[in-house]
Coordinates of C-alpha atoms and ligand atoms in Angstrom, one line a residue:
M1 CA 0.0 0.0 -0.1
S2 CA 1.5 3.4 -0.9
E3 CA -0.2 6.5 0.2
T4 CA -0.4 7.9 -3.3
S5 CA -1.9 4.8 -5.2
E6 CA -4.4 4.0 -2.4
Q7 CA -6.4 6.0 0.2
V8 CA -6.2 5.1 3.8
P9 CA -7.2 1.4 4.0
W10 CA -10.6 0.5 5.5
W11 CA -8.8 -1.6 8.3
H12 CA -7.2 1.4 9.9
S13 CA -10.5 2.3 11.4
G14 CA -12.1 -1.1 10.8
V15 CA -13.4 -3.9 12.9
V16 CA -13.2 -7.6 12.1
Y17 CA -15.7 -10.1 13.5
Q18 CA -14.5 -13.7 13.9
V19 CA -16.9 -16.4 13.1
Y20 CA -16.1 -20.0 14.2
P21 CA -18.6 -21.5 12.0
R22 CA -19.0 -24.8 13.9
S23 CA -20.1 -23.0 16.9
F24 CA -21.9 -19.9 15.5
A25 CA -25.3 -21.1 14.4
D26 CA -26.8 -24.3 13.1
S27 CA -29.3 -23.9 10.3
D28 CA -30.1 -27.6 9.6
G29 CA -30.5 -29.1 13.0
D30 CA -27.3 -31.4 12.9
G31 CA -25.9 -29.9 16.0
V32 CA -23.0 -28.2 14.0
G33 CA -22.9 -24.6 13.1
D34 CA -22.8 -24.0 9.2
L35 CA -22.9 -21.3 6.4
G36 CA -26.6 -21.2 6.5
G37 CA -26.3 -20.0 10.2
V38 CA -23.9 -17.4 9.3
I39 CA -26.1 -16.1 6.5
D40 CA -29.2 -16.1 9.0
H41 CA -27.3 -13.9 11.4
L42 CA -25.8 -11.3 9.1
D43 CA -28.3 -8.8 10.7
H44 CA -26.5 -9.2 14.1
L45 CA -23.2 -8.4 12.5
E46 CA -24.6 -5.5 10.5
R47 CA -26.2 -4.1 13.6
L48 CA -22.9 -4.6 15.4
G49 CA -21.4 -2.5 12.6
V50 CA -18.4 -4.6 11.7
D51 CA -16.5 -4.2 8.4
A52 CA -15.4 -7.8 7.8
V53 CA -16.0 -11.2 9.0
W54 CA -13.0 -13.7 9.4
L55 CA -14.4 -17.0 8.8
S56 CA -12.4 -19.9 10.4
P57 CA -11.9 -22.7 8.0
V58 CA -15.0 -24.2 6.3
Y59 CA -13.1 -26.4 3.8
A60 CA -13.4 -30.0 3.4
S61 CA -11.6 -31.6 6.5
P62 CA -11.6 -34.8 8.5
M63 CA -12.0 -32.3 11.4
V64 CA -9.2 -33.7 13.5
D65 CA -8.3 -30.1 14.3
M66 CA -11.8 -28.9 13.7
G67 CA -11.1 -27.7 10.1
Y68 CA -7.5 -26.6 10.5
D69 CA -6.6 -29.9 8.7
I70 CA -7.8 -29.3 5.1
S71 CA -8.3 -32.2 2.6
D72 CA -9.6 -30.0 -0.2
Y73 CA -9.1 -26.3 -0.5
H74 CA -11.6 -25.9 -3.2
A75 CA -14.7 -27.7 -1.4
I76 CA -16.7 -26.8 1.6
A77 CA -17.1 -29.5 4.4
P78 CA -20.7 -31.0 4.0
E79 CA -21.5 -30.2 7.5
F80 CA -20.9 -26.6 6.8
G81 CA -22.7 -26.3 3.5
D82 CA -21.5 -26.1 -0.1
L83 CA -19.9 -23.7 -2.6
D84 CA -23.2 -22.3 -3.7
Q85 CA -24.0 -21.2 0.0
M86 CA -20.4 -19.9 0.3
D87 CA -21.3 -17.7 -2.9
R88 CA -24.4 -16.6 -1.3
L89 CA -22.8 -15.7 2.0
I90 CA -20.1 -13.5 0.0
E91 CA -22.9 -11.9 -1.9
Q92 CA -25.1 -11.2 1.1
A93 CA -22.2 -9.9 3.2
H94 CA -21.1 -7.7 0.6
A95 CA -24.7 -6.3 0.1
R96 CA -24.3 -5.2 3.8
G97 CA -20.9 -3.6 3.3
I98 CA -19.3 -6.6 5.1
R99 CA -16.1 -8.1 3.7
I100 CA -15.3 -11.8 4.0
V101 CA -11.9 -12.9 5.0
M102 CA -11.1 -16.6 4.5
D103 CA -8.8 -18.5 6.8
L104 CA -5.7 -19.8 4.9
V105 CA -4.2 -22.8 6.4
V106 CA -1.1 -23.6 4.2
N107 CA 1.7 -24.5 6.7
H108 CA 0.1 -27.9 6.6
T109 CA -2.7 -29.8 5.0
S110 CA -4.7 -32.7 6.3
D111 CA -3.0 -36.2 5.8
Q112 CA -6.1 -37.0 3.8
H113 CA -5.2 -34.2 1.2
P114 CA -4.5 -35.9 -2.2
W115 CA -1.1 -34.1 -2.1
F116 CA -0.3 -36.0 1.0
V117 CA -1.7 -39.3 -0.1
E118 CA 0.5 -39.2 -3.1
S119 CA 3.5 -38.1 -1.2
R120 CA 3.5 -40.8 1.3
S121 CA 2.9 -43.4 -1.5
S122 CA 6.7 -43.9 -2.4
T123 CA 10.0 -42.2 -2.0
D124 CA 10.1 -41.4 -5.7
N125 CA 6.5 -40.0 -6.1
P126 CA 6.7 -36.6 -7.8
K127 CA 4.9 -35.1 -4.7
R128 CA 7.3 -36.7 -2.2
D129 CA 9.0 -33.5 -1.8
W130 CA 6.0 -31.5 -1.1
Y131 CA 6.2 -32.5 2.5
W132 CA 9.0 -33.0 5.0
W133 CA 10.3 -36.7 4.8
R134 CA 13.3 -37.8 6.6
R135 CA 15.0 -41.1 7.4
P136 CA 15.1 -42.2 11.1
R137 CA 18.2 -40.7 12.9
E138 CA 21.3 -42.8 12.8
G139 CA 22.2 -44.4 16.1
G140 CA 18.7 -43.3 17.4
A141 CA 19.8 -40.8 20.0
P142 CA 18.8 -38.4 21.5
T143 CA 15.8 -39.4 19.6
P144 CA 14.9 -41.9 16.9
E145 CA 13.0 -38.9 15.2
P146 CA 15.0 -36.9 12.8
T147 CA 15.1 -34.0 15.2
T148 CA 14.1 -33.3 18.8
W149 CA 11.1 -31.0 18.0
Q150 CA 8.0 -31.5 20.0
S151 CA 4.6 -30.8 18.4
F152 CA 2.2 -28.0 19.7
F153 CA -0.2 -30.7 20.4
S154 CA 2.0 -32.9 22.6
G155 CA 4.4 -35.6 21.5
P156 CA 7.1 -35.6 18.8
A157 CA 6.6 -33.5 15.8
W158 CA 7.6 -36.5 13.6
T159 CA 5.6 -39.6 12.8
L160 CA 7.1 -42.7 11.2
D161 CA 5.2 -43.9 8.1
D162 CA 5.3 -47.7 7.6
T163 CA 4.8 -47.4 3.8
T164 CA 8.4 -46.1 3.2
G165 CA 10.0 -46.4 6.6
E166 CA 10.5 -42.6 6.8
Y167 CA 9.4 -39.9 9.1
Y168 CA 7.2 -37.0 8.2
L169 CA 7.1 -33.6 10.0
H170 CA 4.0 -32.1 11.6
L171 CA 4.2 -29.2 13.9
F172 CA 0.7 -29.8 15.0
A173 CA -1.2 -33.3 15.0
P174 CA 0.1 -36.2 13.0
E175 CA -2.9 -35.9 10.8
Q176 CA -1.5 -32.2 9.8
P177 CA 1.7 -32.9 7.9
D178 CA 3.7 -29.8 7.1
L179 CA 4.1 -28.6 3.6
N180 CA 7.6 -28.1 2.2
W181 CA 7.7 -24.5 1.2
E182 CA 11.3 -24.9 -0.1
N183 CA 9.8 -26.5 -3.0
P184 CA 8.6 -23.9 -5.5
E185 CA 5.8 -26.1 -6.8
V186 CA 4.2 -26.1 -3.4
R187 CA 4.3 -22.3 -3.3
A188 CA 2.8 -22.0 -6.9
A189 CA 0.0 -24.4 -5.8
V190 CA -0.9 -22.2 -2.8
H191 CA -0.7 -19.1 -4.9
A192 CA -3.0 -20.7 -7.4
M193 CA -5.5 -21.6 -4.9
M194 CA -5.5 -18.2 -3.2
R195 CA -6.2 -16.6 -6.7
W196 CA -9.2 -19.1 -7.1
W197 CA -10.7 -17.7 -3.8
L198 CA -10.1 -14.1 -4.7
D199 CA -11.8 -14.8 -8.0
R200 CA -14.7 -16.2 -6.1
G201 CA -15.1 -12.9 -4.3
V202 CA -13.4 -13.1 -0.9
D203 CA -11.7 -9.9 0.3
G204 CA -8.6 -11.3 2.0
F205 CA -7.1 -13.9 4.1
R206 CA -6.2 -14.6 7.8
M207 CA -3.1 -16.7 7.4
D208 CA -2.8 -19.5 10.0
V209 CA 0.6 -19.9 11.5
I210 CA 2.2 -18.1 8.6
N211 CA 5.5 -17.5 10.3
M212 CA 6.1 -21.3 10.5
V213 CA 6.4 -22.0 6.7
S214 CA 10.2 -21.6 6.6
K215 CA 12.2 -24.1 8.5
R216 CA 15.8 -23.5 9.2
V217 CA 17.8 -25.9 7.0
V218 CA 21.6 -26.2 7.2
D219 CA 23.1 -28.3 4.4
G220 CA 19.9 -30.0 3.7
A221 CA 19.3 -31.0 7.2
L222 CA 16.8 -29.7 10.0
Q223 CA 18.6 -29.0 13.3
D224 CA 17.8 -30.1 16.9
G225 CA 17.0 -27.4 19.3
P226 CA 19.2 -26.6 22.3
P227 CA 19.1 -29.5 24.6
D228 CA 17.2 -27.8 27.4
A229 CA 14.5 -26.5 25.1
L230 CA 11.2 -27.8 26.4
D231 CA 9.8 -27.7 22.9
G232 CA 12.8 -29.5 21.4
G233 CA 13.6 -26.6 19.3
V234 CA 10.5 -26.1 17.4
A235 CA 10.2 -22.3 18.2
S236 CA 14.0 -21.6 17.3
Q237 CA 14.1 -23.8 14.3
S238 CA 10.9 -23.3 12.6
L239 CA 9.3 -20.0 13.7
N240 CA 10.2 -16.7 11.8
G241 CA 12.6 -18.9 9.7
P242 CA 15.2 -17.3 7.2
K243 CA 12.9 -17.5 4.1
V244 CA 9.6 -16.4 5.5
H245 CA 9.9 -12.8 4.4
D246 CA 10.9 -13.8 0.8
Y247 CA 7.9 -16.2 0.7
L248 CA 5.6 -13.5 1.8
A249 CA 7.0 -11.0 -0.6
E250 CA 6.6 -13.4 -3.3
M251 CA 3.1 -14.3 -2.2
R252 CA 2.2 -10.5 -2.5
R253 CA 3.6 -10.2 -5.9
E254 CA 2.0 -13.5 -7.2
V255 CA -1.4 -13.3 -5.6
F256 CA -2.1 -9.7 -4.6
E257 CA -0.4 -7.3 -6.9
G258 CA -2.9 -5.4 -9.1
R259 CA -5.8 -7.2 -7.5
L260 CA -8.9 -5.2 -6.4
T261 CA -11.9 -6.7 -4.4
A262 CA -15.5 -6.0 -5.1
F263 CA -15.0 -3.0 -2.8
G264 CA -12.1 -1.7 -5.0
E265 CA -9.7 -2.3 -2.4
T266 CA -6.4 -4.5 -2.2
P267 CA -7.3 -7.7 -0.4
V268 CA -6.4 -7.5 3.4
T269 CA -3.6 -9.9 4.6
I270 CA -3.6 -10.8 8.3
G271 CA -0.8 -13.1 9.6
E272 CA -1.2 -15.4 12.6
T273 CA 2.3 -15.3 14.1
P274 CA 2.9 -17.0 17.6
V275 CA 6.2 -16.3 19.3
T276 CA 6.8 -12.9 17.5
T277 CA 8.6 -9.9 18.8
V278 CA 7.9 -6.4 18.1
A279 CA 11.1 -6.4 15.8
D280 CA 9.6 -9.3 13.8
G281 CA 6.2 -7.4 13.7
L282 CA 8.0 -4.5 12.1
L283 CA 9.5 -6.7 9.4
Y284 CA 6.2 -8.4 8.6
T285 CA 4.0 -5.3 8.6
D286 CA 6.1 -2.4 7.3
P287 CA 4.1 -1.7 4.0
R288 CA 7.3 -0.7 2.3
R289 CA 8.5 -4.4 2.5
G290 CA 5.4 -5.7 0.9
E291 CA 4.6 -8.6 3.1
L292 CA 1.5 -8.5 5.3
D293 CA -0.9 -5.6 6.5
M294 CA -1.0 -6.9 10.1
I295 CA -0.1 -9.8 12.3
F296 CA -1.4 -11.2 15.6
T297 CA 1.0 -10.9 18.5
F298 CA 0.7 -13.4 21.0
E299 CA 2.7 -11.6 23.8
H300 CA -0.5 -10.5 25.7
V301 CA -2.2 -13.9 25.5
D302 CA 1.0 -15.8 26.6
L303 CA 1.4 -13.9 29.8
D304 CA -0.5 -16.3 31.9
G305 CA 1.8 -19.2 30.9
G306 CA 4.9 -19.7 33.1
P307 CA 8.2 -21.2 32.2
G308 CA 6.4 -24.7 31.7
G309 CA 4.4 -23.2 28.9
K310 CA 0.7 -22.5 28.1
W311 CA -0.6 -24.8 30.9
D312 CA 1.9 -23.6 33.7
L313 CA -0.5 -21.0 35.0
Q314 CA 0.6 -17.9 36.5
P315 CA -1.1 -14.5 37.5
V316 CA -0.9 -11.6 35.3
P317 CA -0.6 -8.4 37.0
L318 CA -2.2 -5.4 35.2
P319 CA 1.1 -3.5 34.7
R320 CA 2.5 -6.5 32.7
L321 CA -0.7 -6.7 30.4
K322 CA -0.8 -3.0 29.7
T323 CA 3.0 -2.5 29.2
T324 CA 3.0 -5.5 26.9
L325 CA 0.3 -4.0 24.6
A326 CA 1.9 -0.5 24.9
A327 CA 5.2 -1.8 23.7
W328 CA 3.5 -3.0 20.4
Q329 CA 1.8 0.4 20.0
E330 CA 5.1 2.3 20.5
G331 CA 7.2 -0.2 18.5
L332 CA 5.0 -0.3 15.4
E333 CA 4.3 3.5 15.5
G334 CA 4.6 5.1 12.1
V335 CA 5.8 1.9 10.5
G336 CA 3.7 -1.2 11.0
W337 CA 0.3 -2.0 12.1
N338 CA -1.2 -3.8 15.1
S339 CA -4.1 -6.2 15.2
L340 CA -6.0 -5.8 18.5
Y341 CA -7.6 -8.9 20.0
W342 CA -8.7 -10.4 23.2
S343 CA -10.1 -13.6 22.1
N344 CA -10.3 -16.1 19.3
H345 CA -11.1 -19.8 18.8
D346 CA -7.8 -20.7 20.5
Q347 CA -8.0 -18.6 23.6
P348 CA -10.3 -18.8 26.7
R349 CA -13.0 -16.2 27.2
V350 CA -11.5 -12.8 28.0
V351 CA -14.1 -11.8 30.5
S352 CA -13.0 -14.9 32.6
R353 CA -9.3 -14.6 32.0
Y354 CA -8.6 -10.7 32.2
G355 CA -11.9 -9.6 33.6
D356 CA -14.3 -10.8 36.4
D357 CA -17.2 -13.1 35.2
S358 CA -18.9 -13.0 38.4
P359 CA -22.5 -11.8 38.2
E360 CA -21.6 -8.7 40.0
H361 CA -18.7 -7.6 37.6
R362 CA -19.4 -9.5 34.4
V363 CA -21.0 -6.7 32.3
A364 CA -18.7 -3.9 33.6
S365 CA -15.5 -5.9 33.2
A366 CA -16.4 -7.2 29.8
T367 CA -17.2 -3.6 28.5
A368 CA -14.1 -2.2 30.3
L369 CA -11.7 -4.5 28.5
A370 CA -13.6 -3.8 25.2
T371 CA -13.1 -0.1 25.8
V372 CA -9.3 -0.3 26.4
L373 CA -8.5 -2.8 23.6
H374 CA -10.5 -0.9 21.0
L375 CA -9.2 2.5 22.0
H376 CA -5.6 1.3 21.0
R377 CA -4.3 1.8 17.5
G378 CA -4.8 -1.0 15.2
T379 CA -7.5 -3.2 13.5
A380 CA -9.7 -4.4 16.2
F381 CA -11.0 -8.0 16.2
V382 CA -14.2 -9.3 18.0
Y383 CA -14.6 -13.0 18.5
Q384 CA -18.1 -14.5 18.4
G385 CA -19.7 -14.3 21.7
E386 CA -17.2 -11.7 23.1
E387 CA -19.8 -9.0 22.1
I388 CA -22.3 -10.4 24.7
G389 CA -19.7 -11.2 27.4
M390 CA -19.7 -14.9 27.0
A391 CA -17.6 -16.6 29.8
N392 CA -15.6 -19.9 30.1
S393 CA -17.7 -23.0 30.7
P394 CA -17.7 -25.1 33.9
W395 CA -16.1 -28.3 32.5
S396 CA -16.5 -31.2 34.9
G397 CA -14.0 -33.6 33.4
V398 CA -11.6 -34.4 30.6
D399 CA -14.5 -36.2 28.7
D400 CA -16.2 -32.8 28.3
F401 CA -13.5 -31.5 25.9
R402 CA -13.5 -32.1 22.2
D403 CA -10.4 -30.1 21.4
L404 CA -7.4 -32.4 20.6
E405 CA -5.0 -30.0 22.2
S406 CA -6.8 -30.2 25.6
V407 CA -7.4 -33.9 25.4
N408 CA -3.9 -34.7 24.4
H409 CA -2.4 -32.5 27.1
F410 CA -4.5 -34.2 29.7
H411 CA -3.4 -37.7 28.8
Q412 CA 0.3 -36.7 28.3
A413 CA 0.5 -34.8 31.6
V414 CA -1.3 -37.6 33.6
A415 CA 1.0 -40.2 32.0
A416 CA 4.0 -38.1 33.1
G417 CA 2.7 -38.2 36.8
A418 CA 0.7 -35.0 37.1
D419 CA -2.4 -35.1 39.4
P420 CA -5.4 -35.2 37.1
E421 CA -7.3 -32.6 39.2
Q422 CA -4.4 -30.2 38.9
V423 CA -4.3 -30.7 35.2
M424 CA -8.0 -30.0 34.9
V425 CA -7.5 -26.7 36.8
A426 CA -5.3 -25.4 34.1
L427 CA -7.6 -26.9 31.3
R428 CA -10.7 -25.2 32.8
R429 CA -8.9 -21.9 32.7
K430 CA -7.2 -22.2 29.3
S431 CA -8.8 -24.9 27.2
R432 CA -9.7 -23.7 23.6
D433 CA -13.1 -25.3 24.0
N434 CA -14.0 -22.5 26.2
A435 CA -14.2 -20.3 23.1
R436 CA -15.9 -23.0 21.1
T437 CA -19.1 -23.4 23.0
P438 CA -22.0 -22.5 20.9
V439 CA -22.9 -18.8 20.6
A440 CA -26.0 -18.1 23.0
W441 CA -28.6 -16.5 20.9
D442 CA -31.5 -16.9 23.4
A443 CA -32.3 -18.5 26.7
S444 CA -34.0 -21.6 25.2
P445 CA -32.5 -25.0 26.1
H446 CA -29.8 -25.1 23.4
A447 CA -29.5 -21.3 23.3
G448 CA -31.0 -21.0 19.9
F449 CA -27.8 -22.4 18.4
T450 CA -29.4 -25.7 17.1
T451 CA -32.7 -27.5 17.1
G452 CA -30.7 -30.7 17.4
E453 CA -28.1 -31.8 19.9
P454 CA -25.2 -29.3 20.0
W455 CA -21.7 -30.8 19.1
L456 CA -20.4 -29.1 22.3
P457 CA -22.7 -28.3 25.0
V458 CA -24.0 -24.7 25.4
N459 CA -22.7 -22.8 28.5
P460 CA -25.3 -23.0 31.2
D461 CA -25.0 -19.4 31.8
H462 CA -26.7 -18.8 28.5
R463 CA -30.1 -18.3 30.3
E464 CA -28.8 -15.0 31.5
V465 CA -26.0 -14.3 28.9
N466 CA -27.6 -14.3 25.4
V467 CA -28.1 -12.1 22.5
A468 CA -32.0 -11.9 22.7
A469 CA -31.7 -10.5 26.3
Q470 CA -29.3 -7.8 25.3
E471 CA -30.5 -7.0 21.9
D472 CA -32.4 -3.8 22.9
D473 CA -30.9 -3.1 26.4
P474 CA -28.7 0.0 26.3
A475 CA -26.8 -1.2 29.4
S476 CA -25.8 -4.4 27.8
V477 CA -22.4 -5.6 26.7
L478 CA -23.9 -5.9 23.2
A479 CA -25.0 -2.2 23.4
H480 CA -21.4 -1.2 24.4
Y481 CA -19.8 -3.1 21.7
R482 CA -21.9 -1.4 19.1
R483 CA -20.8 2.0 20.6
V484 CA -17.1 1.1 20.6
V485 CA -17.3 -0.1 17.0
A486 CA -19.1 3.2 16.1
L487 CA -16.7 5.4 17.8
R488 CA -13.8 3.8 16.0
H489 CA -15.6 4.6 12.8
E490 CA -16.5 8.2 13.7
E491 CA -13.6 9.4 15.8
P492 CA -10.3 9.7 13.6
V493 CA -8.3 9.9 16.7
V494 CA -8.9 6.2 17.4
A495 CA -7.5 5.2 14.0
H496 CA -4.8 7.7 13.5
G497 CA -3.8 9.0 16.9
D498 CA -0.6 8.4 18.6
F499 CA -0.4 6.5 21.9
T500 CA 1.1 7.3 25.4
L501 CA 0.6 4.9 28.1
L502 CA 0.1 6.8 31.6
L503 CA 0.7 5.3 35.0
P504 CA 2.4 2.2 33.8
D505 CA 2.9 0.8 37.2
H506 CA -0.7 1.4 38.5
E507 CA -2.2 -1.8 39.6
Q508 CA -5.9 -1.0 39.0
L509 CA -5.8 1.7 36.4
W510 CA -5.3 1.2 32.7
A511 CA -4.9 4.6 31.4
F512 CA -3.5 6.2 28.2
T513 CA -3.9 9.0 25.8
R514 CA -4.3 9.2 22.0
H515 CA -3.6 12.4 20.2
H516 CA -4.2 13.4 16.6
D517 CA -4.8 16.8 14.7
G518 CA -5.1 18.9 18.0
R519 CA -7.5 16.5 19.7
T520 CA -6.9 14.2 22.5
L521 CA -8.7 11.2 23.9
T522 CA -8.1 10.2 27.4
V523 CA -8.9 6.6 28.0
V524 CA -9.2 5.4 31.6
A525 CA -10.4 2.0 33.0
N526 CA -10.6 0.8 36.6
C527 CA -9.7 -2.9 36.2
S528 CA -10.5 -3.9 39.7
G529 CA -13.3 -4.4 42.0
S530 CA -12.8 -1.4 44.2
P531 CA -13.4 2.2 43.4
V532 CA -10.4 4.5 42.2
D533 CA -10.1 8.4 41.8
P534 CA -8.4 8.8 38.6
V535 CA -7.4 12.3 39.2
A536 CA -5.9 11.7 42.5
A537 CA -4.0 8.8 40.9
G538 CA -2.7 11.2 38.2
V539 CA -4.7 10.8 35.1
P540 CA -5.0 14.2 33.4
L541 CA -8.8 14.5 33.3
A542 CA -10.6 17.9 33.5
D543 CA -14.2 18.8 33.9
D544 CA -14.4 20.6 30.6
G545 CA -13.8 17.2 28.7
E546 CA -16.5 15.5 26.9
V547 CA -17.2 11.9 27.7
V548 CA -17.5 10.1 24.3
L549 CA -17.8 6.6 25.7
D550 CA -18.4 5.1 29.0
N551 CA -19.8 1.9 30.6
E552 CA -21.3 3.9 33.5
G553 CA -24.6 4.8 31.8
G554 CA -23.3 8.1 30.4
S555 CA -23.9 10.2 33.5
A556 CA -20.6 10.3 35.2
A557 CA -18.3 13.6 35.1
P558 CA -15.1 13.2 33.3
T559 CA -13.3 13.5 36.6
A560 CA -15.5 11.4 38.8
V561 CA -14.4 8.5 40.8
L562 CA -14.5 5.2 38.8
G563 CA -16.5 2.5 40.3
P564 CA -15.5 -1.3 39.9
W565 CA -14.5 -1.9 36.4
A566 CA -15.7 1.5 35.2
A567 CA -14.2 2.8 31.9
R568 CA -14.3 6.2 30.4
V569 CA -13.1 8.0 27.1
V570 CA -12.8 11.7 27.5
R571 CA -12.3 14.0 24.5
T572 CA -10.5 17.5 24.7
Ligands
LIG601 O1 -3.0 -21.9 16.0 C1 -1.6 -21.6 16.2 C2 -1.1 -21.8 17.6 O2 0.0 -21.9 17.6 C3 -1.9 -21.8 18.8 O3 -2.7 -20.8 18.9 C4 -2.4 -23.2 19.0 O4 -3.8 -23.4 18.6 C5 -2.4 -23.7 20.5 O5 -3.3 -23.2 21.2 C6 -0.9 -23.8 20.9 O6 -1.0 -24.0 22.4 C7 -3.6 -22.0 14.7 C8 -5.0 -22.1 14.7 O7 -5.6 -20.9 15.1 C9 -5.4 -23.2 15.6 O8 -6.8 -23.4 15.7 C10 -5.1 -24.5 14.8 O9 -5.1 -25.5 15.8 C11 -3.4 -24.5 14.6 O10 -3.0 -23.2 14.0 C12 -3.0 -25.5 13.6 O11 -3.5 -25.2 12.4

């Protein structure tokens, strides 16, 4: 994007809503959400005011990883619908001014994808080199596998295939073999597939683990990690690898250059990039480099994992959370671009994680968190159900979970001697299934999600927390999300203003200013259950400011004491 050839892109002031189709709405009663369900609820998204929908994968898939294991990039999984319905969704979303962003999963395919079926069939198959095949390690130590790498879903990242006696690489489940991007034929096939979807009318891509496509290769060999690395070296050897920037620049040239969507815009590119620093973020998102429009940082969602990783729970003091996000604001300023998110299909519900989901504080903490996040600079994302304050579910045991990451972790940890109850404590807090319980549309037994049996039980709190109950309630979480989205569209300071964190060490207040073109927004939220006087704490608020957004019913003076989880945006 250059300032001269294109105007300010929509996503500078835009909001993207993530739909996880399996859990959004079921239109045919089989208990699984589908494209018909998305079409049926476009009114909800239009009223929320979002600019785009990111659709988690709907492609043909054995669903080992719920669609992130794709067996045909050109077909829709039957439980989700078909290509005609996909076309209808694109058309009807466009008619409402809503873009459709497809999930692009090309670090790996399903093991059922014809490419892999061919690749595994013999060592001299023309597609053999489309994946990472290696002979067992000579001498078998320290591992029989070719490298020490551990998969993100527990266990080694290599599986031995009996057909040829060689191992293949999978950073995720064994049913998700990694594509070999070193092979130009693989990249060309990916590019062609992306152009096919753009031709069909989609408006961009969210690119799954796109920073994992380049593995570190030395003299043709993949390398072990340092002996003490808990992940066996996956992160150091296969994330943000040496060729990833070349691959992305090539993709931009091959797929996006000269392309315009139905909105007359360049398709948007959003990279999912775990374990990425601000320095990496600058490389990926500096428009002069021609790689991605924005990436998802993981730093603020990795804070509650300790040295032992994601399941090693540790508390997150407010100063760590706000300074982590502020570092990205400052680091990318004027060069790159942020994505702002609290939740997605891989993360627990934010109101349970960084807010307070007790009946007393749920609405206030959900709206306070929305206010602070959306008032940062970047493209804001809302994950389905977040806009009504959906919380984590009360899981009773491991049998309740459907997500392979949760189930595998439980069995591996218990086999290694952990106390099952302790493992459940972490799973209740962090399992991805927290995000995947069906959207609560109303108070009926299956929450209006399905007329059948839901594939994952609805959260029992749906009797109180649901869309219907909030639809016309100005004090609801939903009404607040509509206001936040509208403010981002209407107030240029939100999109363009610079960012200054105030009181970085304050343990209750999250405060910052945004400044642009002679105007200032001062944002302050009390992230605690007890009142705080923001002026006494040092937040520069004055009575002549105008409160442009709050979660206190619109009546508080700019300088008033903030009640539990009260949030306020003041314009001067
Ligand atoms: O996730 C990538 C990722 O690294 C993590 O978020 C992962 O889901 C896990 O929680 C690590 O502990 C993406 C997708 O968003 C996820 O749903 C897929 O399972 C994964 O890639 C593989 O495609």
